[in-house]
CSV table of C-alpha atoms and ligand atoms in Angstrom, one decimal:
chain,number,residue,atom,x,y,z
A,17,UNK,CA,9.6,24.8,5.0
A,18,UNK,CA,8.1,23.5,8.3
A,19,UNK,CA,7.8,19.7,8.4
A,20,UNK,CA,4.3,18.2,8.3
A,21,UNK,CA,3.2,16.8,11.7
A,22,UNK,CA,1.4,13.6,12.3
A,23,UNK,CA,-1.0,13.2,15.3
A,24,UNK,CA,-1.2,9.3,15.3
A,25,UNK,CA,1.6,6.9,14.6
A,26,UNK,CA,1.6,4.8,11.5
A,27,UNK,CA,2.5,1.1,12.1
A,28,UNK,CA,5.8,0.6,10.2
A,29,UNK,CA,6.7,-3.0,9.3
A,30,UNK,CA,10.2,-3.2,7.9
A,31,UNK,CA,11.2,-6.1,5.7
A,32,UNK,CA,13.9,-7.9,3.8
A,33,UNK,CA,16.5,-7.8,1.1
A,34,UNK,CA,16.3,-5.2,-1.7
A,35,UNK,CA,13.1,-3.7,-0.5
A,36,UNK,CA,14.6,-3.2,2.9
A,37,UNK,CA,17.3,-1.1,1.2
A,38,UNK,CA,14.7,0.8,-0.8
A,39,UNK,CA,12.7,1.3,2.4
A,40,UNK,CA,15.5,3.2,4.1
A,41,UNK,CA,16.2,5.3,1.0
A,42,UNK,CA,12.5,6.2,0.7
A,43,UNK,CA,12.4,7.4,4.3
A,44,UNK,CA,15.7,9.3,4.0
A,45,UNK,CA,15.1,11.0,0.7
A,46,UNK,CA,11.3,11.3,0.3
A,47,UNK,CA,9.7,11.3,3.7
A,48,UNK,CA,11.9,12.5,6.6
A,49,UNK,CA,12.9,15.8,4.8
A,50,UNK,CA,9.2,16.7,4.6
A,51,UNK,CA,7.3,15.0,7.5
A,52,UNK,CA,7.9,14.7,11.2
A,53,UNK,CA,7.4,11.0,10.6
A,54,UNK,CA,5.6,9.4,13.5
A,55,UNK,CA,5.7,5.6,13.3
A,56,UNK,CA,5.7,2.7,15.6
A,57,UNK,CA,8.5,0.5,14.2
A,58,UNK,CA,8.4,-3.3,13.9
A,59,UNK,CA,11.3,-5.1,12.3
A,60,UNK,CA,9.8,-7.9,10.2
A,61,UNK,CA,13.2,-8.7,8.7
A,62,UNK,CA,13.7,-12.4,8.7
A,63,UNK,CA,16.6,-12.3,11.3
A,64,UNK,CA,14.4,-10.4,13.8
A,65,UNK,CA,11.4,-12.7,13.2
A,66,UNK,CA,13.7,-15.6,13.9
A,67,UNK,CA,15.1,-14.0,17.1
A,68,UNK,CA,11.6,-13.2,18.4
A,69,UNK,CA,10.1,-16.6,17.3
A,70,UNK,CA,7.9,-14.6,14.9
A,71,UNK,CA,6.3,-12.7,17.9
A,72,UNK,CA,7.2,-9.4,16.2
A,73,UNK,CA,4.8,-10.3,13.3
A,74,UNK,CA,1.9,-10.9,15.7
A,75,UNK,CA,2.8,-7.7,17.6
A,76,UNK,CA,2.8,-5.6,14.4
A,77,UNK,CA,-0.7,-7.0,13.5
A,78,UNK,CA,-2.0,-6.1,17.0
A,79,UNK,CA,-0.5,-2.6,16.6
A,80,UNK,CA,-2.4,-2.3,13.4
A,81,UNK,CA,-5.6,-3.1,15.3
A,82,UNK,CA,-4.7,-0.5,17.8
A,83,UNK,CA,-3.8,2.4,15.4
A,84,UNK,CA,-5.7,1.4,12.3
A,85,UNK,CA,-3.1,2.0,9.6
A,86,UNK,CA,0.1,0.1,8.7
A,87,UNK,CA,2.7,0.2,6.0
A,88,UNK,CA,4.6,-2.9,5.2
A,89,UNK,CA,7.8,-3.7,3.4
A,90,UNK,CA,8.1,-6.9,1.4
A,91,UNK,CA,9.3,-9.8,3.5
A,92,UNK,CA,10.8,-13.2,2.9
A,93,UNK,CA,8.5,-16.2,3.2
A,94,UNK,CA,11.0,-18.9,4.3
A,95,UNK,CA,11.5,-22.1,2.4
A,96,UNK,CA,14.1,-24.8,2.7
A,97,UNK,CA,16.8,-22.7,1.1
A,98,UNK,CA,16.1,-19.8,3.5
A,99,UNK,CA,16.4,-22.2,6.5
A,100,UNK,CA,20.0,-22.7,5.7
A,101,UNK,CA,20.7,-19.1,4.4
A,102,UNK,CA,19.4,-17.5,7.6
A,103,UNK,CA,20.1,-20.4,10.0
A,104,UNK,CA,16.4,-20.4,11.1
A,105,UNK,CA,15.0,-22.1,14.2
A,106,UNK,CA,11.8,-22.9,12.3
A,107,UNK,CA,10.4,-22.4,8.9
A,108,UNK,CA,8.3,-19.4,10.0
A,109,UNK,CA,5.0,-18.8,8.2
A,110,UNK,CA,4.5,-16.0,5.7
A,111,UNK,CA,4.1,-12.7,7.6
A,112,UNK,CA,1.4,-11.7,5.1
A,113,UNK,CA,-0.5,-14.9,5.9
A,114,UNK,CA,-0.2,-14.3,9.6
A,115,UNK,CA,-1.2,-10.6,9.4
A,116,UNK,CA,-4.1,-11.4,7.0
A,117,UNK,CA,-5.3,-14.1,9.3
A,118,UNK,CA,-5.4,-11.7,12.2
A,119,UNK,CA,-7.0,-8.8,10.4
A,120,UNK,CA,-9.2,-10.7,8.0
A,121,UNK,CA,-10.4,-8.7,5.0
A,122,UNK,CA,-9.7,-8.1,1.4
A,123,UNK,CA,-6.6,-7.1,-0.5
A,124,UNK,CA,-7.2,-4.6,-3.3
A,125,UNK,CA,-4.5,-4.4,-5.9
A,126,UNK,CA,-4.5,-1.9,-8.8
A,127,UNK,CA,-1.9,-1.0,-11.4
A,128,UNK,CA,-0.3,2.4,-11.3
A,129,UNK,CA,-0.9,3.6,-14.8
A,130,UNK,CA,1.6,6.1,-16.4
A,131,UNK,CA,1.9,7.5,-19.9
A,132,UNK,CA,4.6,5.6,-21.8
A,133,UNK,CA,4.0,2.2,-20.1
A,134,UNK,CA,1.4,0.6,-22.3
A,135,UNK,CA,-0.4,-2.6,-21.2
A,136,UNK,CA,0.6,-5.8,-23.1
A,137,UNK,CA,-3.0,-6.6,-23.7
A,138,UNK,CA,-3.9,-4.0,-26.3
A,139,UNK,CA,-7.6,-3.8,-25.5
A,140,UNK,CA,-6.9,-2.7,-21.9
A,141,UNK,CA,-7.5,1.0,-21.6
A,142,UNK,CA,-8.2,1.4,-17.8
A,143,UNK,CA,-6.8,-0.2,-14.7
A,144,UNK,CA,-8.1,-3.6,-13.5
A,145,UNK,CA,-8.3,-3.8,-9.7
A,146,UNK,CA,-8.0,-7.2,-8.2
A,147,UNK,CA,-9.9,-7.7,-4.9
A,148,UNK,CA,-8.2,-10.7,-3.2
A,149,UNK,CA,-9.9,-12.5,-0.4
A,150,UNK,CA,-7.3,-12.6,2.3
A,151,UNK,CA,-8.5,-15.4,4.5
A,152,UNK,CA,-8.2,-19.1,4.4
A,153,UNK,CA,-8.3,-21.7,1.6
A,154,UNK,CA,-4.9,-23.1,0.7
A,155,UNK,CA,-3.2,-20.4,2.8
A,156,UNK,CA,-4.6,-21.9,6.0
A,157,UNK,CA,-4.7,-25.5,4.8
A,158,UNK,CA,-3.5,-28.6,6.6
A,159,UNK,CA,-1.6,-31.1,4.5
A,160,UNK,CA,-0.5,-34.7,4.9
A,161,UNK,CA,1.8,-36.9,2.9
A,162,UNK,CA,0.2,-40.3,2.6
A,163,UNK,CA,3.0,-42.9,2.7
A,164,UNK,CA,1.1,-45.9,1.5
A,165,UNK,CA,-2.3,-47.5,1.0
A,166,UNK,CA,-5.1,-46.4,3.4
A,167,UNK,CA,-8.4,-44.5,3.7
A,168,UNK,CA,-8.7,-40.7,4.0
A,169,UNK,CA,-11.9,-39.0,5.2
A,170,UNK,CA,-13.2,-35.6,6.1
A,171,UNK,CA,-14.6,-35.8,9.6
A,172,UNK,CA,-16.8,-33.0,11.2
A,173,UNK,CA,-17.5,-33.5,14.9
A,174,UNK,CA,-20.3,-31.3,16.1
A,175,UNK,CA,-20.3,-29.8,19.6
A,176,UNK,CA,-22.8,-32.6,20.7
A,177,UNK,CA,-20.3,-35.2,19.5
A,178,UNK,CA,-22.1,-36.3,16.3
A,179,UNK,CA,-19.9,-37.1,13.4
A,180,UNK,CA,-20.3,-36.5,9.7
A,181,UNK,CA,-17.9,-38.2,7.4
A,182,UNK,CA,-17.0,-37.9,3.7
A,183,UNK,CA,-14.6,-40.2,2.0
A,184,UNK,CA,-11.7,-38.2,0.4
A,185,UNK,CA,-10.0,-41.2,-1.2
A,186,UNK,CA,-9.2,-44.8,-0.7
A,187,UNK,CA,-5.5,-44.7,-1.4
A,188,UNK,CA,-4.0,-47.8,-3.1
A,189,UNK,CA,-0.5,-46.3,-2.8
A,190,UNK,CA,1.3,-43.2,-1.7
A,191,UNK,CA,-0.2,-39.8,-2.2
A,192,UNK,CA,-1.0,-36.4,-0.7
A,193,UNK,CA,-4.1,-34.8,0.9
A,194,UNK,CA,-5.0,-31.3,1.9
A,195,UNK,CA,-7.7,-29.9,4.2
A,196,UNK,CA,-8.9,-26.3,3.4
A,197,UNK,CA,-11.5,-24.2,5.2
A,198,UNK,CA,-13.2,-20.9,5.0
A,199,UNK,CA,-15.6,-19.1,7.2
A,200,UNK,CA,-19.0,-17.7,6.2
A,201,UNK,CA,-18.4,-14.6,8.2
A,202,UNK,CA,-15.1,-14.0,6.4
A,203,UNK,CA,-16.8,-14.6,3.0
A,204,UNK,CA,-19.6,-12.2,3.9
A,205,UNK,CA,-17.1,-9.4,4.9
A,206,UNK,CA,-15.2,-10.1,1.7
A,207,UNK,CA,-18.4,-9.6,-0.3
A,208,UNK,CA,-19.3,-6.4,1.5
A,209,UNK,CA,-15.7,-5.0,1.1
A,210,UNK,CA,-16.0,-5.6,-2.6
A,211,UNK,CA,-19.4,-4.1,-3.0
A,212,UNK,CA,-18.4,-1.1,-0.9
A,213,UNK,CA,-15.2,-0.6,-2.8
A,214,UNK,CA,-17.1,-0.8,-6.1
A,215,UNK,CA,-19.5,1.9,-4.9
A,216,UNK,CA,-16.6,4.0,-3.6
A,217,UNK,CA,-14.7,3.9,-6.9
A,218,UNK,CA,-17.8,3.7,-9.2
A,219,UNK,CA,-16.5,0.6,-11.0
A,220,UNK,CA,-18.3,-2.6,-12.0
A,221,UNK,CA,-17.6,-5.7,-9.8
A,222,UNK,CA,-16.9,-9.1,-11.3
A,223,UNK,CA,-16.6,-12.2,-9.2
A,224,UNK,CA,-15.7,-15.8,-10.3
A,225,UNK,CA,-15.1,-19.2,-8.7
A,226,UNK,CA,-15.2,-22.8,-9.9
A,227,UNK,CA,-18.6,-23.5,-8.5
A,228,UNK,CA,-19.4,-26.1,-11.2
A,229,UNK,CA,-16.7,-28.4,-9.9
A,230,UNK,CA,-16.7,-27.3,-6.2
A,231,UNK,CA,-20.4,-27.6,-5.6
A,232,UNK,CA,-20.3,-26.9,-1.9
A,233,UNK,CA,-17.0,-25.0,-1.2
A,234,UNK,CA,-16.9,-22.5,-4.1
A,235,UNK,CA,-20.7,-22.5,-4.5
A,236,UNK,CA,-20.9,-21.1,-1.0
A,237,UNK,CA,-18.9,-18.1,-2.1
A,238,UNK,CA,-21.1,-17.6,-5.1
A,239,UNK,CA,-24.3,-17.9,-3.0
A,240,UNK,CA,-23.1,-15.5,-0.2
A,241,UNK,CA,-22.1,-12.8,-2.7
A,242,UNK,CA,-25.5,-13.1,-4.5
A,243,UNK,CA,-27.5,-13.1,-1.3
A,244,UNK,CA,-25.7,-10.0,0.1
A,245,UNK,CA,-26.0,-8.3,-3.3
A,246,UNK,CA,-29.7,-8.9,-3.6
A,247,UNK,CA,-30.4,-7.9,0.0
A,248,UNK,CA,-28.2,-4.9,0.4
A,249,UNK,CA,-26.6,-3.6,-2.7
A,250,UNK,CA,-28.8,-4.0,-5.7
A,251,UNK,CA,-30.4,-0.6,-5.5
A,252,UNK,CA,-27.2,1.2,-4.6
A,253,UNK,CA,-25.5,-0.3,-7.6
A,254,UNK,CA,-28.4,0.7,-9.9
A,255,UNK,CA,-28.2,4.3,-8.6
A,256,UNK,CA,-24.5,4.4,-9.1
A,257,UNK,CA,-24.9,3.0,-12.6
A,258,UNK,CA,-22.6,0.0,-12.0
A,259,UNK,CA,-23.2,-3.7,-12.2
A,260,UNK,CA,-22.3,-6.9,-10.3
A,261,UNK,CA,-21.5,-9.8,-12.6
A,262,UNK,CA,-20.7,-13.4,-11.6
A,263,UNK,CA,-19.2,-16.0,-13.9
A,264,UNK,CA,-16.9,-19.1,-13.8
A,265,UNK,CA,-13.3,-18.4,-13.2
A,266,UNK,CA,-12.1,-19.7,-16.6
A,267,UNK,CA,-14.8,-17.6,-18.4
A,268,UNK,CA,-13.7,-14.6,-16.3
A,269,UNK,CA,-10.1,-15.0,-17.4
A,270,UNK,CA,-11.1,-15.2,-21.1
A,271,UNK,CA,-13.3,-12.1,-20.7
A,272,UNK,CA,-10.6,-10.1,-18.8
A,273,UNK,CA,-8.3,-10.7,-21.8
A,274,UNK,CA,-10.8,-9.1,-24.2
A,275,UNK,CA,-12.0,-6.3,-21.9
A,276,UNK,CA,-11.2,-2.6,-21.7
A,277,UNK,CA,-10.5,-2.7,-18.0
A,278,UNK,CA,-12.0,-0.3,-15.6
A,279,UNK,CA,-13.6,-2.8,-13.2
A,280,UNK,CA,-12.9,-4.7,-10.0
A,281,UNK,CA,-12.3,-8.4,-10.3
A,282,UNK,CA,-13.0,-10.1,-7.0
A,283,UNK,CA,-11.0,-13.3,-6.6
A,284,UNK,CA,-10.7,-16.1,-4.0
A,285,UNK,CA,-7.4,-16.0,-2.1
A,286,UNK,CA,-5.4,-18.2,-4.5
A,287,UNK,CA,-6.9,-16.8,-7.7
A,288,UNK,CA,-6.1,-13.3,-6.4
A,289,UNK,CA,-2.5,-14.2,-5.6
A,290,UNK,CA,-1.9,-15.6,-9.1
A,291,UNK,CA,-4.0,-13.2,-11.1
A,292,UNK,CA,-2.7,-10.0,-9.5
A,293,UNK,CA,0.8,-11.0,-10.6
A,294,UNK,CA,-0.5,-11.6,-14.1
A,295,UNK,CA,-2.4,-8.3,-14.2
A,296,UNK,CA,0.5,-6.3,-12.8
A,297,UNK,CA,3.0,-7.8,-15.2
A,298,UNK,CA,0.7,-7.3,-18.2
A,299,UNK,CA,0.1,-3.7,-17.2
A,300,UNK,CA,3.8,-3.2,-17.2
A,301,UNK,CA,5.6,-4.2,-14.1
A,302,UNK,CA,5.2,-6.0,-10.8
A,303,UNK,CA,6.7,-2.8,-9.3
A,304,UNK,CA,3.8,-0.7,-10.6
A,305,UNK,CA,1.1,-2.3,-8.5
A,306,UNK,CA,-0.5,-1.0,-5.3
A,307,UNK,CA,-1.8,-3.3,-2.6
A,308,UNK,CA,-3.9,-2.6,0.4
A,309,UNK,CA,-5.5,-4.9,2.9
A,310,UNK,CA,-8.9,-3.6,4.0
A,311,UNK,CA,-10.3,-5.4,7.1
A,312,UNK,CA,-14.0,-5.5,7.9
A,313,UNK,CA,-13.2,-3.6,11.2
A,314,UNK,CA,-11.7,-0.7,9.2
A,315,UNK,CA,-8.0,-1.5,9.6
A,316,UNK,CA,-5.7,-0.8,6.6
A,317,UNK,CA,-2.4,-2.3,5.7
A,318,UNK,CA,-0.5,-0.9,2.7
A,319,UNK,CA,2.3,-2.7,0.9
A,320,UNK,CA,3.8,-3.3,-2.5
A,321,UNK,CA,2.5,-6.3,-4.5
A,322,UNK,CA,5.9,-7.6,-5.3
A,323,UNK,CA,8.5,-9.5,-3.2
A,324,UNK,CA,11.9,-8.6,-1.8
A,325,UNK,CA,13.6,-8.6,-5.3
A,326,UNK,CA,16.2,-11.2,-4.1
A,327,UNK,CA,18.2,-11.2,-7.4
A,328,UNK,CA,18.8,-7.5,-7.2
A,329,UNK,CA,19.8,-7.7,-3.5
A,330,UNK,CA,22.5,-10.3,-4.3
A,331,UNK,CA,23.9,-7.9,-6.9
A,332,UNK,CA,23.7,-5.1,-4.3
A,333,UNK,CA,25.6,-7.2,-1.8
A,334,UNK,CA,28.3,-7.8,-4.4
A,335,UNK,CA,28.7,-4.0,-4.7
A,336,UNK,CA,27.1,-3.9,-8.2
A,337,UNK,CA,24.7,-1.2,-9.2
A,338,UNK,CA,21.0,-2.1,-9.1
A,339,UNK,CA,18.1,-0.5,-10.9
A,340,UNK,CA,15.2,-1.6,-8.7
A,341,UNK,CA,11.8,0.2,-9.1
A,342,UNK,CA,10.6,1.7,-5.8
A,343,UNK,CA,7.3,3.0,-7.1
A,344,UNK,CA,5.0,0.3,-5.5
A,345,UNK,CA,6.9,0.7,-2.1
A,346,UNK,CA,6.5,4.5,-2.3
A,347,UNK,CA,2.8,4.1,-3.1
A,348,UNK,CA,2.5,1.9,0.0
A,349,UNK,CA,3.8,4.8,2.1
A,350,UNK,CA,1.6,7.4,0.3
A,351,UNK,CA,-1.5,5.2,0.6
A,352,UNK,CA,-0.9,4.7,4.4
A,353,UNK,CA,0.0,8.4,4.9
A,354,UNK,CA,-3.1,9.5,3.0
A,355,UNK,CA,-5.4,7.2,5.0
A,356,UNK,CA,-3.7,8.3,8.3
A,357,UNK,CA,-4.4,11.9,7.2
A,358,UNK,CA,-8.0,11.1,6.3
A,359,UNK,CA,-8.6,9.5,9.7
A,360,UNK,CA,-6.9,12.3,11.6
A,361,UNK,CA,-8.3,15.1,9.5
A,362,UNK,CA,-4.8,16.1,8.4
A,363,UNK,CA,-5.2,17.7,5.0
A,364,UNK,CA,-1.5,18.6,4.7
A,365,UNK,CA,-0.5,15.0,5.1
A,366,UNK,CA,-3.1,13.9,2.5
A,367,UNK,CA,-1.8,16.6,0.1
A,368,UNK,CA,1.8,15.4,0.6
A,369,UNK,CA,0.7,11.9,-0.3
A,370,UNK,CA,-0.9,13.1,-3.5
A,371,UNK,CA,2.1,15.2,-4.4
A,372,UNK,CA,4.6,12.4,-3.8
A,373,UNK,CA,2.6,10.1,-6.1
A,374,UNK,CA,2.3,12.8,-8.7
A,375,UNK,CA,6.1,13.3,-8.5
A,376,UNK,CA,6.7,9.5,-9.1
A,377,UNK,CA,4.4,9.6,-12.2
A,378,UNK,CA,5.9,12.8,-13.5
A,379,UNK,CA,9.5,11.6,-13.1
A,380,UNK,CA,8.7,8.5,-15.2
A,381,UNK,CA,6.7,10.4,-17.8
A,382,UNK,CA,9.6,12.8,-18.1
A,383,UNK,CA,11.7,9.8,-19.2
A,384,UNK,CA,13.5,9.0,-16.0
A,385,UNK,CA,13.0,5.5,-14.8
A,386,UNK,CA,14.4,2.2,-13.6
A,387,UNK,CA,15.5,-0.6,-16.0
A,388,UNK,CA,12.3,-2.7,-15.7
A,389,UNK,CA,10.3,0.3,-17.1
A,390,UNK,CA,13.0,1.4,-19.6
A,391,UNK,CA,12.8,-2.0,-21.3
A,392,UNK,CA,9.1,-1.6,-22.0
A,393,UNK,CA,8.4,2.1,-22.3
A,394,UNK,CA,7.1,3.7,-25.5
A,395,UNK,CA,9.0,6.9,-24.5
A,396,UNK,CA,12.0,7.4,-26.8
A,397,UNK,CA,15.5,7.4,-25.3
A,398,UNK,CA,14.6,7.0,-21.6
A,399,UNK,CA,17.2,7.7,-19.0
A,400,UNK,CA,17.9,4.5,-17.0
A,401,UNK,CA,18.5,5.3,-13.4
A,402,UNK,CA,19.9,3.2,-10.5
A,403,UNK,CA,17.7,2.4,-7.5
A,404,UNK,CA,19.1,5.4,-5.7
A,405,UNK,CA,19.2,7.6,-8.7
A,406,UNK,CA,15.5,7.1,-9.4
A,407,UNK,CA,14.6,8.0,-5.8
A,408,UNK,CA,16.8,11.1,-6.0
A,409,UNK,CA,15.1,12.1,-9.3
A,410,UNK,CA,11.7,11.8,-7.6
A,411,UNK,CA,13.0,13.9,-4.8
A,412,UNK,CA,14.0,16.6,-7.3
A,413,UNK,CA,10.6,16.6,-8.9
A,414,UNK,CA,9.0,16.7,-5.5
A,415,UNK,CA,11.4,19.4,-4.3
A,416,UNK,CA,9.9,21.9,-6.9
A,417,UNK,CA,6.7,21.7,-4.9
A,418,UNK,CA,8.2,21.6,-1.4
A,419,UNK,CA,11.1,24.1,-1.1
B,15,NAP,P1,10.0,-10.7,-6.5
B,15,NAP,O1,10.8,-10.2,-5.3
B,15,NAP,O2,8.7,-10.1,-6.7
B,15,NAP,O3,10.9,-10.6,-7.8
B,15,NAP,C1,10.7,-11.3,-8.9
B,15,NAP,C2,11.3,-10.6,-10.1
B,15,NAP,O4,10.4,-9.6,-10.6
B,15,NAP,C3,12.6,-9.9,-9.8
B,15,NAP,O5,13.7,-10.8,-9.9
B,15,NAP,C4,12.6,-8.8,-10.8
B,15,NAP,O6,12.9,-9.3,-12.1
B,15,NAP,C5,11.1,-8.4,-10.9
B,15,NAP,N1,10.8,-7.4,-9.9
B,15,NAP,C6,10.0,-7.5,-8.8
B,15,NAP,N2,9.9,-6.3,-8.2
B,15,NAP,C7,10.7,-5.5,-8.9
B,15,NAP,C8,11.0,-4.1,-8.6
B,15,NAP,N3,10.5,-3.4,-7.6
B,15,NAP,N4,11.9,-3.5,-9.5
B,15,NAP,C9,12.4,-4.2,-10.6
B,15,NAP,N5,12.1,-5.5,-10.8
B,15,NAP,C10,11.3,-6.1,-10.0
B,15,NAP,O7,9.7,-12.3,-6.3
B,15,NAP,P2,10.7,-13.4,-5.9
B,15,NAP,O8,12.1,-13.1,-6.3
B,15,NAP,O9,10.0,-14.6,-6.4
B,15,NAP,O10,10.7,-13.5,-4.3
B,15,NAP,C11,11.7,-12.9,-3.5
B,15,NAP,C12,11.3,-13.0,-2.1
B,15,NAP,O11,10.1,-12.2,-1.9
B,15,NAP,C13,10.9,-14.4,-1.6
B,15,NAP,O12,11.6,-14.8,-0.5
B,15,NAP,C14,9.4,-14.4,-1.4
B,15,NAP,O13,9.0,-15.1,-0.3
B,15,NAP,C15,9.2,-12.9,-1.1
B,15,NAP,N6,7.9,-12.4,-1.4
B,15,NAP,C16,7.3,-11.5,-0.5
B,15,NAP,C17,6.1,-10.9,-0.8
B,15,NAP,C18,5.5,-9.9,0.2
B,15,NAP,O14,6.1,-9.7,1.2
B,15,NAP,N7,4.4,-9.3,-0.1
B,15,NAP,C19,5.4,-11.2,-2.0
B,15,NAP,C20,6.0,-12.0,-2.9
B,15,NAP,C21,7.3,-12.6,-2.6
B,15,NAP,P3,14.4,-9.4,-12.8
B,15,NAP,O15,15.2,-10.2,-11.8
B,15,NAP,O16,14.2,-10.0,-14.1
B,15,NAP,O17,15.0,-8.0,-12.8
B,16,MG,MG1,2.0,-13.8,-5.0
């Protein structure tokens, strides 16, 4: 078979630990035999980020702006332990945080549903898509440790020099403070991304914040969504037969647990971070969750929703066999390849993405899976495969389509 050609390069962002091992296996076994893979490669592995003073992360985000579509491997967000482990010059910021801050936009995360992996919540029949705002709040916050008694204020200095002050707290002793921000323009594009995605996928949209407690910050999110919905989307939603629904975050959580699924749940940045892990775990596995950052300028960055699977990597380093699930990382590639195909009018590439996804699903539904899924499947006597064995099994399923 002749290999599928690609007109425009994909931005490839390599990463860390076990997912970096999977990354190479996926390329070798599932992509390179079928595609003349055209990527612009950026090594976001922690060592190289450290060598380049994290410039490589910024460069990869700029390349995404240039080409439009990126695929990213999971990366380490350094903490104190990593500083020592990797002998870092600085505690570099989260690459995802840096990339999201540069591209803006919304992260959509949806579970990959397969027969034999049933959700823990028995009412859930359809996937729940989390739409996570990817800019600001605690991810762009400034923090201080307050050593002793003293006054903390919020100060806004307008361009003409006038100051507005709000007391945060009169500290009687030591404490901590944090300054968060968001931008109306970013919230507006978050709202539009969600409304558009709801229309694209014909699903209801839910949104929730804590506006009763946060009467200015969270309330602004609520107001912006409502204003944009009323002005631009109300009629389109009616025509599509879908609804927009706002409620408080705690009420939303309670309703989600009793729902059937089949809707998009828009979340502020932190809520989306936490709730997407909850949703993916309850749908089966962190490794069965797709994630795509959609920027308001039409850039797309695909990744897995899980981390670098550190515990498995240490086993791998000791020469022990691992059984790490590569589905979410494969779907990051297929999502990116499909989008690249769509933008370039490359039907072959789009079909390949569909076929590779179908091969993943079929392999699992045939009873061949990694340990995380074998532990929870309703399929009797599943075959538990190693990280590599699972990828090879997918290759075999796919090979029947592509000789
Ligand atoms: P993690 O890598 O998501 O893994 C947590 C646990 O979930 C694993 O130990 C494993 O459970 C299970 N798991 C996750 N993905 C799996 C897969 N593909 N197959 C099988 N099991 C899987 O989270 P972490 O260990 O808390 O974080 C490790 C590193 O990842 C950290 O340095 C963090 O900064 C980084 N991280 C990166 C991203 C990103 O780049 N998007 C996101 C989150 C975290 P068992 O050990 O029980 O098998
Ligand atoms: Mg998270």
